[in-house]
Amino acid sequence: MAVVALALPAAAAASVHSVASPAQTAAAGAVGPTGATPDQVRQALNATNLGVTGAGFTVGVLSDSFDYLGGAAADEADGALPPASQVSVLKDLPNPNNPAGTDEGRAMMQIVHDVAPGAGLDFYTAFVSQQDFAAGILALANAGCRVICDDVSYFAEPFYQTGVVGNAIQTVEQEGVIYLTSAGNRDAVGYQAAWNPIQTATVGSTVLHDTQDFGNGSPTQTVIIGGNRMEPRVPFVVQWNQPYGAVTSNLEVVVFLNNVVVATVTGNGRDPSILFTLPQGNTYAIAVQNLSGPRSRPHQRGCRQQF
């Protein structure tokens, strides 16, 4: 199960937002290199004359884990989180788990508490599966959360249709819940086009058939993966506009390094999605060919990459 969660690591967030942080001794107008303190956040909010504290509201948070690493009780005791009576964990990440939890959810809740110190906080892990992620959204809404936020996305979430998570979000929004989700930092880091096939093309000694023309008759797209990344391998997703569970075309991704095939990944014949990873620090040429079925519009998207 491939998951990307974008948020501050729990330790980093705690050092910024914990009431025990030395940064809080800084002058009210000076934000240190570790970020704003809770008092500075509240001062900025008070300057807008909003006069709100979050009292009477409950905010739901979905992330990897809440207390996988321990320390939640200390946060509740020292004020980094509300008292335990105002914090409810509907479901935490099982321990042990692969990947392990980093308690980003608790870090998010510390930030919410800085902004809205009077609000109650509920948590539900989003790291079990897409289906359980969706169940968590509904559970938080049913528990009374008026605002729900997450920092999780699944690479296999559909690009061309609404998936189970999107359906759950739409359901709670129709009930009046405000839902906030991380958009990520990917923006235009990808490729989308109508299927424009080249009948036959040769790359090195490999012959491709019914392969996508990426422009000017080129059967490949160059992808540069820098060498200064946290993860040793970088994930990619290719999707096309056919329904999940009922594809009629079967695409295949062929990856070249110096005109030599280093990876071939074929669709599963059921879903319009191909997920693969590549080692960092190389320049690749990627081809997409249609093995069978009608021609589709592919959406090739690298989740962390540079084209």
PDB file of C-alpha atoms in Angstrom:
ATOM      1  CA  MET A   1       0.000   0.000   0.000  1.00  0.00           C
ATOM      2  CA  ALA A   2       1.637   3.204  -1.131  1.00  0.00           C
ATOM      3  CA  VAL A   3       0.913   6.244   0.947  1.00  0.00           C
ATOM      4  CA  VAL A   4       2.344   9.724   1.090  1.00  0.00           C
ATOM      5  CA  ALA A   5       1.674  11.900   4.080  1.00  0.00           C
ATOM      6  CA  LEU A   6       2.747  15.524   3.858  1.00  0.00           C
ATOM      7  CA  ALA A   7       3.183  17.231   7.148  1.00  0.00           C
ATOM      8  CA  LEU A   8       5.816  18.188   9.640  1.00  0.00           C
ATOM      9  CA  PRO A   9       7.362  15.215  11.431  1.00  0.00           C
ATOM     10  CA  ALA A  10       5.901  14.921  14.905  1.00  0.00           C
ATOM     11  CA  ALA A  11       9.182  15.762  16.607  1.00  0.00           C
ATOM     12  CA  ALA A  12       9.679  18.905  14.549  1.00  0.00           C
ATOM     13  CA  ALA A  13       6.125  20.048  15.058  1.00  0.00           C
ATOM     14  CA  ALA A  14       6.336  19.414  18.774  1.00  0.00           C
ATOM     15  CA  SER A  15       9.476  21.525  19.064  1.00  0.00           C
ATOM     16  CA  VAL A  16       7.641  24.389  17.395  1.00  0.00           C
ATOM     17  CA  HIS A  17       4.290  24.113  19.085  1.00  0.00           C
ATOM     18  CA  SER A  18       4.947  22.590  22.482  1.00  0.00           C
ATOM     19  CA  VAL A  19       4.437  25.029  25.343  1.00  0.00           C
ATOM     20  CA  ALA A  20       7.787  23.851  26.685  1.00  0.00           C
ATOM     21  CA  SER A  21       9.589  25.067  23.570  1.00  0.00           C
ATOM     22  CA  PRO A  22      12.419  27.567  24.229  1.00  0.00           C
ATOM     23  CA  ALA A  23      11.217  29.462  21.147  1.00  0.00           C
ATOM     24  CA  GLN A  24       8.299  30.736  23.194  1.00  0.00           C
ATOM     25  CA  THR A  25      10.609  33.026  25.134  1.00  0.00           C
ATOM     26  CA  ALA A  26      11.193  35.048  21.944  1.00  0.00           C
ATOM     27  CA  ALA A  27       9.693  38.505  21.616  1.00  0.00           C
ATOM     28  CA  ALA A  28       6.094  38.492  20.446  1.00  0.00           C
ATOM     29  CA  GLY A  29       6.926  40.109  17.117  1.00  0.00           C
ATOM     30  CA  ALA A  30       9.978  37.995  16.288  1.00  0.00           C
ATOM     31  CA  VAL A  31       9.431  34.601  14.670  1.00  0.00           C
ATOM     32  CA  GLY A  32      12.466  32.406  15.182  1.00  0.00           C
ATOM     33  CA  PRO A  33      13.983  29.930  12.716  1.00  0.00           C
ATOM     34  CA  THR A  34      11.853  27.116  14.175  1.00  0.00           C
ATOM     35  CA  GLY A  35       8.617  28.941  13.372  1.00  0.00           C
ATOM     36  CA  ALA A  36       5.921  30.799  15.275  1.00  0.00           C
ATOM     37  CA  THR A  37       5.098  29.931  18.870  1.00  0.00           C
ATOM     38  CA  PRO A  38       1.510  29.339  20.046  1.00  0.00           C
ATOM     39  CA  ASP A  39       1.433  32.813  21.618  1.00  0.00           C
ATOM     40  CA  GLN A  40       2.551  34.377  18.335  1.00  0.00           C
ATOM     41  CA  VAL A  41      -0.118  32.477  16.404  1.00  0.00           C
ATOM     42  CA  ARG A  42      -2.803  33.635  18.822  1.00  0.00           C
ATOM     43  CA  GLN A  43      -1.479  37.202  18.712  1.00  0.00           C
ATOM     44  CA  ALA A  44      -1.769  37.194  14.914  1.00  0.00           C
ATOM     45  CA  LEU A  45      -5.326  35.875  15.136  1.00  0.00           C
ATOM     46  CA  ASN A  46      -6.273  38.419  17.788  1.00  0.00           C
ATOM     47  CA  ALA A  47      -4.939  41.204  15.576  1.00  0.00           C
ATOM     48  CA  THR A  48      -7.650  40.341  13.058  1.00  0.00           C
ATOM     49  CA  ASN A  49     -10.302  40.992  15.742  1.00  0.00           C
ATOM     50  CA  LEU A  50     -11.999  37.685  14.986  1.00  0.00           C
ATOM     51  CA  GLY A  51     -12.461  36.959  18.669  1.00  0.00           C
ATOM     52  CA  VAL A  52     -12.787  33.208  18.152  1.00  0.00           C
ATOM     53  CA  THR A  53     -11.289  30.360  20.176  1.00  0.00           C
ATOM     54  CA  GLY A  54     -12.944  27.284  18.678  1.00  0.00           C
ATOM     55  CA  ALA A  55     -15.057  26.772  21.785  1.00  0.00           C
ATOM     56  CA  GLY A  56     -18.088  24.618  21.061  1.00  0.00           C
ATOM     57  CA  PHE A  57     -16.495  23.028  17.984  1.00  0.00           C
ATOM     58  CA  THR A  58     -14.710  19.722  17.479  1.00  0.00           C
ATOM     59  CA  VAL A  59     -12.029  19.384  14.807  1.00  0.00           C
ATOM     60  CA  GLY A  60     -11.318  15.978  13.295  1.00  0.00           C
ATOM     61  CA  VAL A  61      -7.832  15.044  12.111  1.00  0.00           C
ATOM     62  CA  LEU A  62      -6.800  12.189   9.809  1.00  0.00           C
ATOM     63  CA  SER A  63      -3.132  11.316   9.437  1.00  0.00           C
ATOM     64  CA  ASP A  64      -0.779   8.414  10.090  1.00  0.00           C
ATOM     65  CA  SER A  65      -0.943   8.079  13.882  1.00  0.00           C
ATOM     66  CA  PHE A  66      -1.636   9.853  17.165  1.00  0.00           C
ATOM     67  CA  ASP A  67       0.349   8.070  19.878  1.00  0.00           C
ATOM     68  CA  TYR A  68       2.398   5.453  18.016  1.00  0.00           C
ATOM     69  CA  LEU A  69       5.646   6.817  19.486  1.00  0.00           C
ATOM     70  CA  GLY A  70       4.171   7.719  22.863  1.00  0.00           C
ATOM     71  CA  GLY A  71       4.105  11.143  24.458  1.00  0.00           C
ATOM     72  CA  ALA A  72       0.449  12.081  24.000  1.00  0.00           C
ATOM     73  CA  ALA A  73      -0.224  12.142  27.739  1.00  0.00           C
ATOM     74  CA  ALA A  74       2.686  14.541  28.261  1.00  0.00           C
ATOM     75  CA  ASP A  75       1.356  16.820  25.512  1.00  0.00           C
ATOM     76  CA  GLU A  76      -2.061  16.867  27.176  1.00  0.00           C
ATOM     77  CA  ALA A  77      -0.487  17.596  30.547  1.00  0.00           C
ATOM     78  CA  ASP A  78       1.775  20.459  29.445  1.00  0.00           C
ATOM     79  CA  GLY A  79      -0.771  22.218  27.230  1.00  0.00           C
ATOM     80  CA  ALA A  80       0.524  21.287  23.781  1.00  0.00           C
ATOM     81  CA  LEU A  81      -2.846  19.529  23.419  1.00  0.00           C
ATOM     82  CA  PRO A  82      -6.154  20.112  25.200  1.00  0.00           C
ATOM     83  CA  PRO A  83      -6.868  18.093  28.356  1.00  0.00           C
ATOM     84  CA  ALA A  84      -7.535  14.404  27.768  1.00  0.00           C
ATOM     85  CA  SER A  85     -11.257  15.015  28.263  1.00  0.00           C
ATOM     86  CA  GLN A  86     -11.256  17.107  25.051  1.00  0.00           C
ATOM     87  CA  VAL A  87      -9.248  14.642  22.949  1.00  0.00           C
ATOM     88  CA  SER A  88     -10.846  11.547  21.449  1.00  0.00           C
ATOM     89  CA  VAL A  89      -8.982   8.921  19.426  1.00  0.00           C
ATOM     90  CA  LEU A  90     -11.544   7.002  17.400  1.00  0.00           C
ATOM     91  CA  LYS A  91      -8.888   4.787  15.825  1.00  0.00           C
ATOM     92  CA  ASP A  92      -5.092   4.905  16.009  1.00  0.00           C
ATOM     93  CA  LEU A  93      -2.557   3.104  13.825  1.00  0.00           C
ATOM     94  CA  PRO A  94      -1.907  -0.429  15.126  1.00  0.00           C
ATOM     95  CA  ASN A  95       1.527  -0.898  16.661  1.00  0.00           C
ATOM     96  CA  PRO A  96       3.663  -2.420  15.216  1.00  0.00           C
ATOM     97  CA  ASN A  97       2.882  -1.391  11.661  1.00  0.00           C
ATOM     98  CA  ASN A  98       4.746  -1.136   8.363  1.00  0.00           C
ATOM     99  CA  PRO A  99       5.257   1.691   7.683  1.00  0.00           C
ATOM    100  CA  ALA A 100       5.639   2.770  11.278  1.00  0.00           C
ATOM    101  CA  GLY A 101       3.657   5.719  12.567  1.00  0.00           C
ATOM    102  CA  THR A 102       5.368   9.065  13.131  1.00  0.00           C
ATOM    103  CA  ASP A 103       2.496  10.752  15.042  1.00  0.00           C
ATOM    104  CA  GLU A 104       2.015  13.438  12.407  1.00  0.00           C
ATOM    105  CA  GLY A 105      -1.626  13.404  13.441  1.00  0.00           C
ATOM    106  CA  ARG A 106      -0.713  14.595  16.926  1.00  0.00           C
ATOM    107  CA  ALA A 107       1.511  17.294  15.413  1.00  0.00           C
ATOM    108  CA  MET A 108      -1.455  18.504  13.343  1.00  0.00           C
ATOM    109  CA  MET A 109      -3.624  18.519  16.453  1.00  0.00           C
ATOM    110  CA  GLN A 110      -1.037  20.640  18.267  1.00  0.00           C
ATOM    111  CA  ILE A 111      -1.277  23.188  15.448  1.00  0.00           C
ATOM    112  CA  VAL A 112      -5.076  23.173  15.612  1.00  0.00           C
ATOM    113  CA  HIS A 113      -4.879  23.664  19.376  1.00  0.00           C
ATOM    114  CA  ASP A 114      -2.586  26.675  18.883  1.00  0.00           C
ATOM    115  CA  VAL A 115      -5.099  28.279  16.522  1.00  0.00           C
ATOM    116  CA  ALA A 116      -8.302  27.195  18.294  1.00  0.00           C
ATOM    117  CA  PRO A 117      -7.425  26.412  21.927  1.00  0.00           C
ATOM    118  CA  GLY A 118     -11.071  26.001  22.904  1.00  0.00           C
ATOM    119  CA  ALA A 119     -11.907  23.329  20.334  1.00  0.00           C
ATOM    120  CA  GLY A 120     -12.162  19.627  21.037  1.00  0.00           C
ATOM    121  CA  LEU A 121     -10.005  17.301  18.933  1.00  0.00           C
ATOM    122  CA  ASP A 122     -10.786  13.881  17.436  1.00  0.00           C
ATOM    123  CA  PHE A 123      -8.391  11.595  15.553  1.00  0.00           C
ATOM    124  CA  TYR A 124      -8.740   8.688  13.129  1.00  0.00           C
ATOM    125  CA  THR A 125      -5.823   7.038  11.340  1.00  0.00           C
ATOM    126  CA  ALA A 126      -5.863   7.210   7.530  1.00  0.00           C
ATOM    127  CA  PHE A 127      -3.028   4.726   7.042  1.00  0.00           C
ATOM    128  CA  VAL A 128      -4.927   1.415   7.037  1.00  0.00           C
ATOM    129  CA  SER A 129      -6.508   1.555   3.561  1.00  0.00           C
ATOM    130  CA  GLN A 130      -8.476   3.853   1.278  1.00  0.00           C
ATOM    131  CA  GLN A 131     -11.682   2.199   2.457  1.00  0.00           C
ATOM    132  CA  ASP A 132     -10.814   2.744   6.118  1.00  0.00           C
ATOM    133  CA  PHE A 133      -9.724   6.322   5.339  1.00  0.00           C
ATOM    134  CA  ALA A 134     -13.226   6.928   3.967  1.00  0.00           C
ATOM    135  CA  ALA A 135     -14.775   5.204   6.983  1.00  0.00           C
ATOM    136  CA  GLY A 136     -12.746   7.501   9.230  1.00  0.00           C
ATOM    137  CA  ILE A 137     -14.093  10.602   7.496  1.00  0.00           C
ATOM    138  CA  LEU A 138     -17.660   9.424   8.077  1.00  0.00           C
ATOM    139  CA  ALA A 139     -16.890   8.381  11.662  1.00  0.00           C
ATOM    140  CA  LEU A 140     -15.441  11.788  12.542  1.00  0.00           C
ATOM    141  CA  ALA A 141     -18.471  13.541  11.080  1.00  0.00           C
ATOM    142  CA  ASN A 142     -20.802  11.208  12.986  1.00  0.00           C
ATOM    143  CA  ALA A 143     -18.849  11.988  16.170  1.00  0.00           C
ATOM    144  CA  GLY A 144     -19.755  15.657  15.763  1.00  0.00           C
ATOM    145  CA  CYS A 145     -16.699  17.126  14.038  1.00  0.00           C
ATOM    146  CA  ARG A 146     -17.691  20.318  12.220  1.00  0.00           C
ATOM    147  CA  VAL A 147     -14.237  20.701  10.651  1.00  0.00           C
ATOM    148  CA  ILE A 148     -12.143  17.772   9.361  1.00  0.00           C
ATOM    149  CA  CYS A 149      -8.632  17.908   7.907  1.00  0.00           C
ATOM    150  CA  ASP A 150      -6.166  15.360   6.559  1.00  0.00           C
ATOM    151  CA  ASP A 151      -2.596  15.281   5.256  1.00  0.00           C
ATOM    152  CA  VAL A 152      -2.775  11.936   3.441  1.00  0.00           C
ATOM    153  CA  SER A 153      -3.141  10.869  -0.178  1.00  0.00           C
ATOM    154  CA  TYR A 154      -3.036   7.442  -1.786  1.00  0.00           C
ATOM    155  CA  PHE A 155      -1.247   7.080  -5.107  1.00  0.00           C
ATOM    156  CA  ALA A 156      -4.001   4.753  -6.321  1.00  0.00           C
ATOM    157  CA  GLU A 157      -6.782   7.306  -5.811  1.00  0.00           C
ATOM    158  CA  PRO A 158      -8.532   7.795  -9.169  1.00  0.00           C
ATOM    159  CA  PHE A 159      -7.634  10.788 -11.333  1.00  0.00           C
ATOM    160  CA  TYR A 160     -10.587  10.506 -13.726  1.00  0.00           C
ATOM    161  CA  GLN A 161     -13.401   9.572 -11.354  1.00  0.00           C
ATOM    162  CA  THR A 162     -14.389  10.073  -7.736  1.00  0.00           C
ATOM    163  CA  GLY A 163     -13.002   7.358  -5.500  1.00  0.00           C
ATOM    164  CA  VAL A 164     -14.136   6.042  -2.144  1.00  0.00           C
ATOM    165  CA  VAL A 165     -12.304   8.797  -0.235  1.00  0.00           C
ATOM    166  CA  GLY A 166     -13.717  11.523  -2.481  1.00  0.00           C
ATOM    167  CA  ASN A 167     -17.217  10.120  -2.051  1.00  0.00           C
ATOM    168  CA  ALA A 168     -16.864  10.242   1.734  1.00  0.00           C
ATOM    169  CA  ILE A 169     -15.661  13.850   1.584  1.00  0.00           C
ATOM    170  CA  GLN A 170     -18.620  14.848  -0.584  1.00  0.00           C
ATOM    171  CA  THR A 171     -20.994  13.092   1.823  1.00  0.00           C
ATOM    172  CA  VAL A 172     -19.813  14.977   4.911  1.00  0.00           C
ATOM    173  CA  GLU A 173     -19.637  18.286   3.049  1.00  0.00           C
ATOM    174  CA  GLN A 174     -23.298  17.864   2.122  1.00  0.00           C
ATOM    175  CA  GLU A 175     -23.952  17.499   5.858  1.00  0.00           C
ATOM    176  CA  GLY A 176     -22.340  20.891   6.501  1.00  0.00           C
ATOM    177  CA  VAL A 177     -18.844  19.750   7.491  1.00  0.00           C
ATOM    178  CA  ILE A 178     -15.902  21.898   6.382  1.00  0.00           C
ATOM    179  CA  TYR A 179     -13.311  19.519   4.900  1.00  0.00           C
ATOM    180  CA  LEU A 180      -9.680  20.524   4.341  1.00  0.00           C
ATOM    181  CA  THR A 181      -7.111  18.290   2.652  1.00  0.00           C
ATOM    182  CA  SER A 182      -3.469  18.682   1.696  1.00  0.00           C
ATOM    183  CA  ALA A 183      -3.020  19.389  -1.998  1.00  0.00           C
ATOM    184  CA  GLY A 184       0.635  18.377  -2.003  1.00  0.00           C
ATOM    185  CA  ASN A 185       3.406  20.143  -3.859  1.00  0.00           C
ATOM    186  CA  ARG A 186       2.994  18.442  -7.219  1.00  0.00           C
ATOM    187  CA  ASP A 187       0.967  20.969  -9.226  1.00  0.00           C
ATOM    188  CA  ALA A 188       2.191  20.579 -12.826  1.00  0.00           C
ATOM    189  CA  VAL A 189       4.740  17.877 -12.022  1.00  0.00           C
ATOM    190  CA  GLY A 190       3.177  15.454 -14.438  1.00  0.00           C
ATOM    191  CA  TYR A 191       1.869  14.843 -17.917  1.00  0.00           C
ATOM    192  CA  GLN A 192      -1.650  14.614 -19.328  1.00  0.00           C
ATOM    193  CA  ALA A 193      -2.719  14.305 -22.962  1.00  0.00           C
ATOM    194  CA  ALA A 194      -5.062  12.549 -25.342  1.00  0.00           C
ATOM    195  CA  TRP A 195      -3.774   9.229 -26.632  1.00  0.00           C
ATOM    196  CA  ASN A 196      -1.719   9.961 -29.753  1.00  0.00           C
ATOM    197  CA  PRO A 197      -0.123   6.679 -30.802  1.00  0.00           C
ATOM    198  CA  ILE A 198       2.957   5.902 -32.815  1.00  0.00           C
ATOM    199  CA  GLN A 199       2.363   2.576 -34.516  1.00  0.00           C
ATOM    200  CA  THR A 200       5.968   1.386 -34.230  1.00  0.00           C
ATOM    201  CA  ALA A 201       9.009   2.985 -32.599  1.00  0.00           C
ATOM    202  CA  THR A 202      12.461   1.771 -31.619  1.00  0.00           C
ATOM    203  CA  VAL A 203      14.403   2.804 -28.522  1.00  0.00           C
ATOM    204  CA  GLY A 204      17.839   1.225 -28.377  1.00  0.00           C
ATOM    205  CA  SER A 205      17.167  -2.365 -29.370  1.00  0.00           C
ATOM    206  CA  THR A 206      13.573  -2.374 -28.074  1.00  0.00           C
ATOM    207  CA  VAL A 207      10.655  -2.145 -30.494  1.00  0.00           C
ATOM    208  CA  LEU A 208       7.513  -0.485 -29.130  1.00  0.00           C
ATOM    209  CA  HIS A 209       4.036  -0.834 -30.636  1.00  0.00           C
ATOM    210  CA  ASP A 210       1.034   1.507 -30.353  1.00  0.00           C
ATOM    211  CA  THR A 211       3.038   3.764 -28.038  1.00  0.00           C
ATOM    212  CA  GLN A 212       2.267   7.308 -26.921  1.00  0.00           C
ATOM    213  CA  ASP A 213       3.739  10.197 -28.904  1.00  0.00           C
ATOM    214  CA  PHE A 214       5.059  12.612 -26.274  1.00  0.00           C
ATOM    215  CA  GLY A 215       5.646  15.307 -28.881  1.00  0.00           C
ATOM    216  CA  ASN A 216       7.436  15.656 -32.206  1.00  0.00           C
ATOM    217  CA  GLY A 217       7.226  11.924 -32.777  1.00  0.00           C
ATOM    218  CA  SER A 218       9.094  11.006 -29.586  1.00  0.00           C
ATOM    219  CA  PRO A 219       7.994   7.679 -28.024  1.00  0.00           C
ATOM    220  CA  THR A 220       9.540   8.566 -24.657  1.00  0.00           C
ATOM    221  CA  GLN A 221       9.436  11.280 -22.055  1.00  0.00           C
ATOM    222  CA  THR A 222      12.602  12.254 -20.219  1.00  0.00           C
ATOM    223  CA  VAL A 223      12.331  12.220 -16.431  1.00  0.00           C
ATOM    224  CA  ILE A 224      15.135  13.543 -14.236  1.00  0.00           C
ATOM    225  CA  ILE A 225      15.168  12.381 -10.614  1.00  0.00           C
ATOM    226  CA  GLY A 226      17.516  14.412  -8.445  1.00  0.00           C
ATOM    227  CA  GLY A 227      19.843  12.757  -5.975  1.00  0.00           C
ATOM    228  CA  ASN A 228      19.000  14.816  -2.885  1.00  0.00           C
ATOM    229  CA  ARG A 229      15.793  13.154  -1.756  1.00  0.00           C
ATOM    230  CA  MET A 230      14.660  11.590   1.492  1.00  0.00           C
ATOM    231  CA  GLU A 231      13.563   8.346  -0.122  1.00  0.00           C
ATOM    232  CA  PRO A 232      15.897   6.126  -2.184  1.00  0.00           C
ATOM    233  CA  ARG A 233      13.154   5.360  -4.722  1.00  0.00           C
ATOM    234  CA  VAL A 234      10.626   7.759  -6.225  1.00  0.00           C
ATOM    235  CA  PRO A 235       7.018   6.676  -6.916  1.00  0.00           C
ATOM    236  CA  PHE A 236       5.239   7.208 -10.238  1.00  0.00           C
ATOM    237  CA  VAL A 237       1.607   6.731 -11.199  1.00  0.00           C
ATOM    238  CA  VAL A 238       0.140   6.255 -14.677  1.00  0.00           C
ATOM    239  CA  GLN A 239      -3.650   6.326 -15.057  1.00  0.00           C
ATOM    240  CA  TRP A 240      -6.049   6.428 -17.982  1.00  0.00           C
ATOM    241  CA  ASN A 241      -9.722   7.365 -18.335  1.00  0.00           C
ATOM    242  CA  GLN A 242     -11.487   4.037 -17.947  1.00  0.00           C
ATOM    243  CA  PRO A 243     -13.527   2.841 -14.952  1.00  0.00           C
ATOM    244  CA  TYR A 244     -11.890   1.128 -12.004  1.00  0.00           C
ATOM    245  CA  GLY A 245     -12.651  -2.569 -11.952  1.00  0.00           C
ATOM    246  CA  ALA A 246     -13.675  -2.608 -15.623  1.00  0.00           C
ATOM    247  CA  VAL A 247     -10.825  -1.473 -17.866  1.00  0.00           C
ATOM    248  CA  THR A 248     -10.996  -2.293 -21.554  1.00  0.00           C
ATOM    249  CA  SER A 249      -7.410  -1.304 -22.383  1.00  0.00           C
ATOM    250  CA  ASN A 250      -4.208  -2.667 -20.920  1.00  0.00           C
ATOM    251  CA  LEU A 251      -1.279  -0.247 -20.885  1.00  0.00           C
ATOM    252  CA  GLU A 252       2.361  -0.968 -20.199  1.00  0.00           C
ATOM    253  CA  VAL A 253       5.116   1.346 -18.983  1.00  0.00           C
ATOM    254  CA  VAL A 254       8.633   0.747 -20.294  1.00  0.00           C
ATOM    255  CA  VAL A 255      11.492   2.558 -18.545  1.00  0.00           C
ATOM    256  CA  PHE A 256      14.848   3.106 -20.249  1.00  0.00           C
ATOM    257  CA  LEU A 257      18.192   4.157 -18.828  1.00  0.00           C
ATOM    258  CA  ASN A 258      20.759   4.958 -21.513  1.00  0.00           C
ATOM    259  CA  ASN A 259      18.456   3.286 -24.084  1.00  0.00           C
ATOM    260  CA  VAL A 260      18.437   0.028 -22.100  1.00  0.00           C
ATOM    261  CA  VAL A 261      15.214  -1.289 -20.548  1.00  0.00           C
ATOM    262  CA  VAL A 262      15.475  -1.202 -16.749  1.00  0.00           C
ATOM    263  CA  ALA A 263      11.796  -1.734 -15.887  1.00  0.00           C
ATOM    264  CA  THR A 264       8.598  -2.939 -17.541  1.00  0.00           C
ATOM    265  CA  VAL A 265       5.334  -2.538 -15.629  1.00  0.00           C
ATOM    266  CA  THR A 266       1.993  -3.720 -16.990  1.00  0.00           C
ATOM    267  CA  GLY A 267      -1.520  -2.886 -15.827  1.00  0.00           C
ATOM    268  CA  ASN A 268      -3.365  -5.523 -13.813  1.00  0.00           C
ATOM    269  CA  GLY A 269      -6.163  -5.854 -16.371  1.00  0.00           C
ATOM    270  CA  ARG A 270      -8.716  -4.599 -13.844  1.00  0.00           C
ATOM    271  CA  ASP A 271      -7.900  -1.011 -12.848  1.00  0.00           C
ATOM    272  CA  PRO A 272      -6.697   1.909 -15.021  1.00  0.00           C
ATOM    273  CA  SER A 273      -3.651   2.542 -12.866  1.00  0.00           C
ATOM    274  CA  ILE A 274       0.010   1.542 -12.839  1.00  0.00           C
ATOM    275  CA  LEU A 275       2.230   2.313  -9.852  1.00  0.00           C
ATOM    276  CA  PHE A 276       5.990   1.876  -9.918  1.00  0.00           C
ATOM    277  CA  THR A 277       9.125   3.311  -8.326  1.00  0.00           C
ATOM    278  CA  LEU A 278      12.528   4.268  -9.696  1.00  0.00           C
ATOM    279  CA  PRO A 279      15.873   4.826  -7.951  1.00  0.00           C
ATOM    280  CA  GLN A 280      16.886   8.442  -7.527  1.00  0.00           C
ATOM    281  CA  GLY A 281      19.875  10.111  -9.127  1.00  0.00           C
ATOM    282  CA  ASN A 282      19.218   9.089 -12.747  1.00  0.00           C
ATOM    283  CA  THR A 283      17.759  10.425 -15.988  1.00  0.00           C
ATOM    284  CA  TYR A 284      15.175   8.041 -17.417  1.00  0.00           C
ATOM    285  CA  ALA A 285      13.182   7.808 -20.635  1.00  0.00           C
ATOM    286  CA  ILE A 286       9.639   6.536 -20.085  1.00  0.00           C
ATOM    287  CA  ALA A 287       7.389   5.032 -22.764  1.00  0.00           C
ATOM    288  CA  VAL A 288       3.718   4.025 -22.478  1.00  0.00           C
ATOM    289  CA  GLN A 289       2.339   1.501 -24.947  1.00  0.00           C
ATOM    290  CA  ASN A 290      -1.140   0.059 -25.398  1.00  0.00           C
ATOM    291  CA  LEU A 291      -0.988  -3.728 -25.307  1.00  0.00           C
ATOM    292  CA  SER A 292      -4.674  -4.308 -26.021  1.00  0.00           C
ATOM    293  CA  GLY A 293      -8.078  -2.661 -26.133  1.00  0.00           C
ATOM    294  CA  PRO A 294      -9.357   0.793 -27.137  1.00  0.00           C
ATOM    295  CA  ARG A 295      -7.077   3.774 -27.069  1.00  0.00           C
ATOM    296  CA  SER A 296      -7.417   5.932 -23.968  1.00  0.00           C
ATOM    297  CA  ARG A 297      -6.234   9.249 -22.626  1.00  0.00           C
ATOM    298  CA  PRO A 298      -3.321   8.521 -20.300  1.00  0.00           C
ATOM    299  CA  HIS A 299      -2.470  10.666 -17.337  1.00  0.00           C
ATOM    300  CA  GLN A 300       1.090  10.014 -16.312  1.00  0.00           C
ATOM    301  CA  ARG A 301       1.895  11.520 -12.974  1.00  0.00           C
ATOM    302  CA  GLY A 302       5.109  11.270 -11.001  1.00  0.00           C
ATOM    303  CA  CYS A 303       4.372  11.903  -7.357  1.00  0.00           C
ATOM    304  CA  ARG A 304       7.829  13.219  -6.602  1.00  0.00           C
ATOM    305  CA  GLN A 305       9.836  13.910  -9.690  1.00  0.00           C
ATOM    306  CA  GLN A 306      11.265  16.485 -12.010  1.00  0.00           C
ATOM    307  CA  PHE A 307      10.486  16.370 -15.702  1.00  0.00           C
TER     308      PHE A 307
END
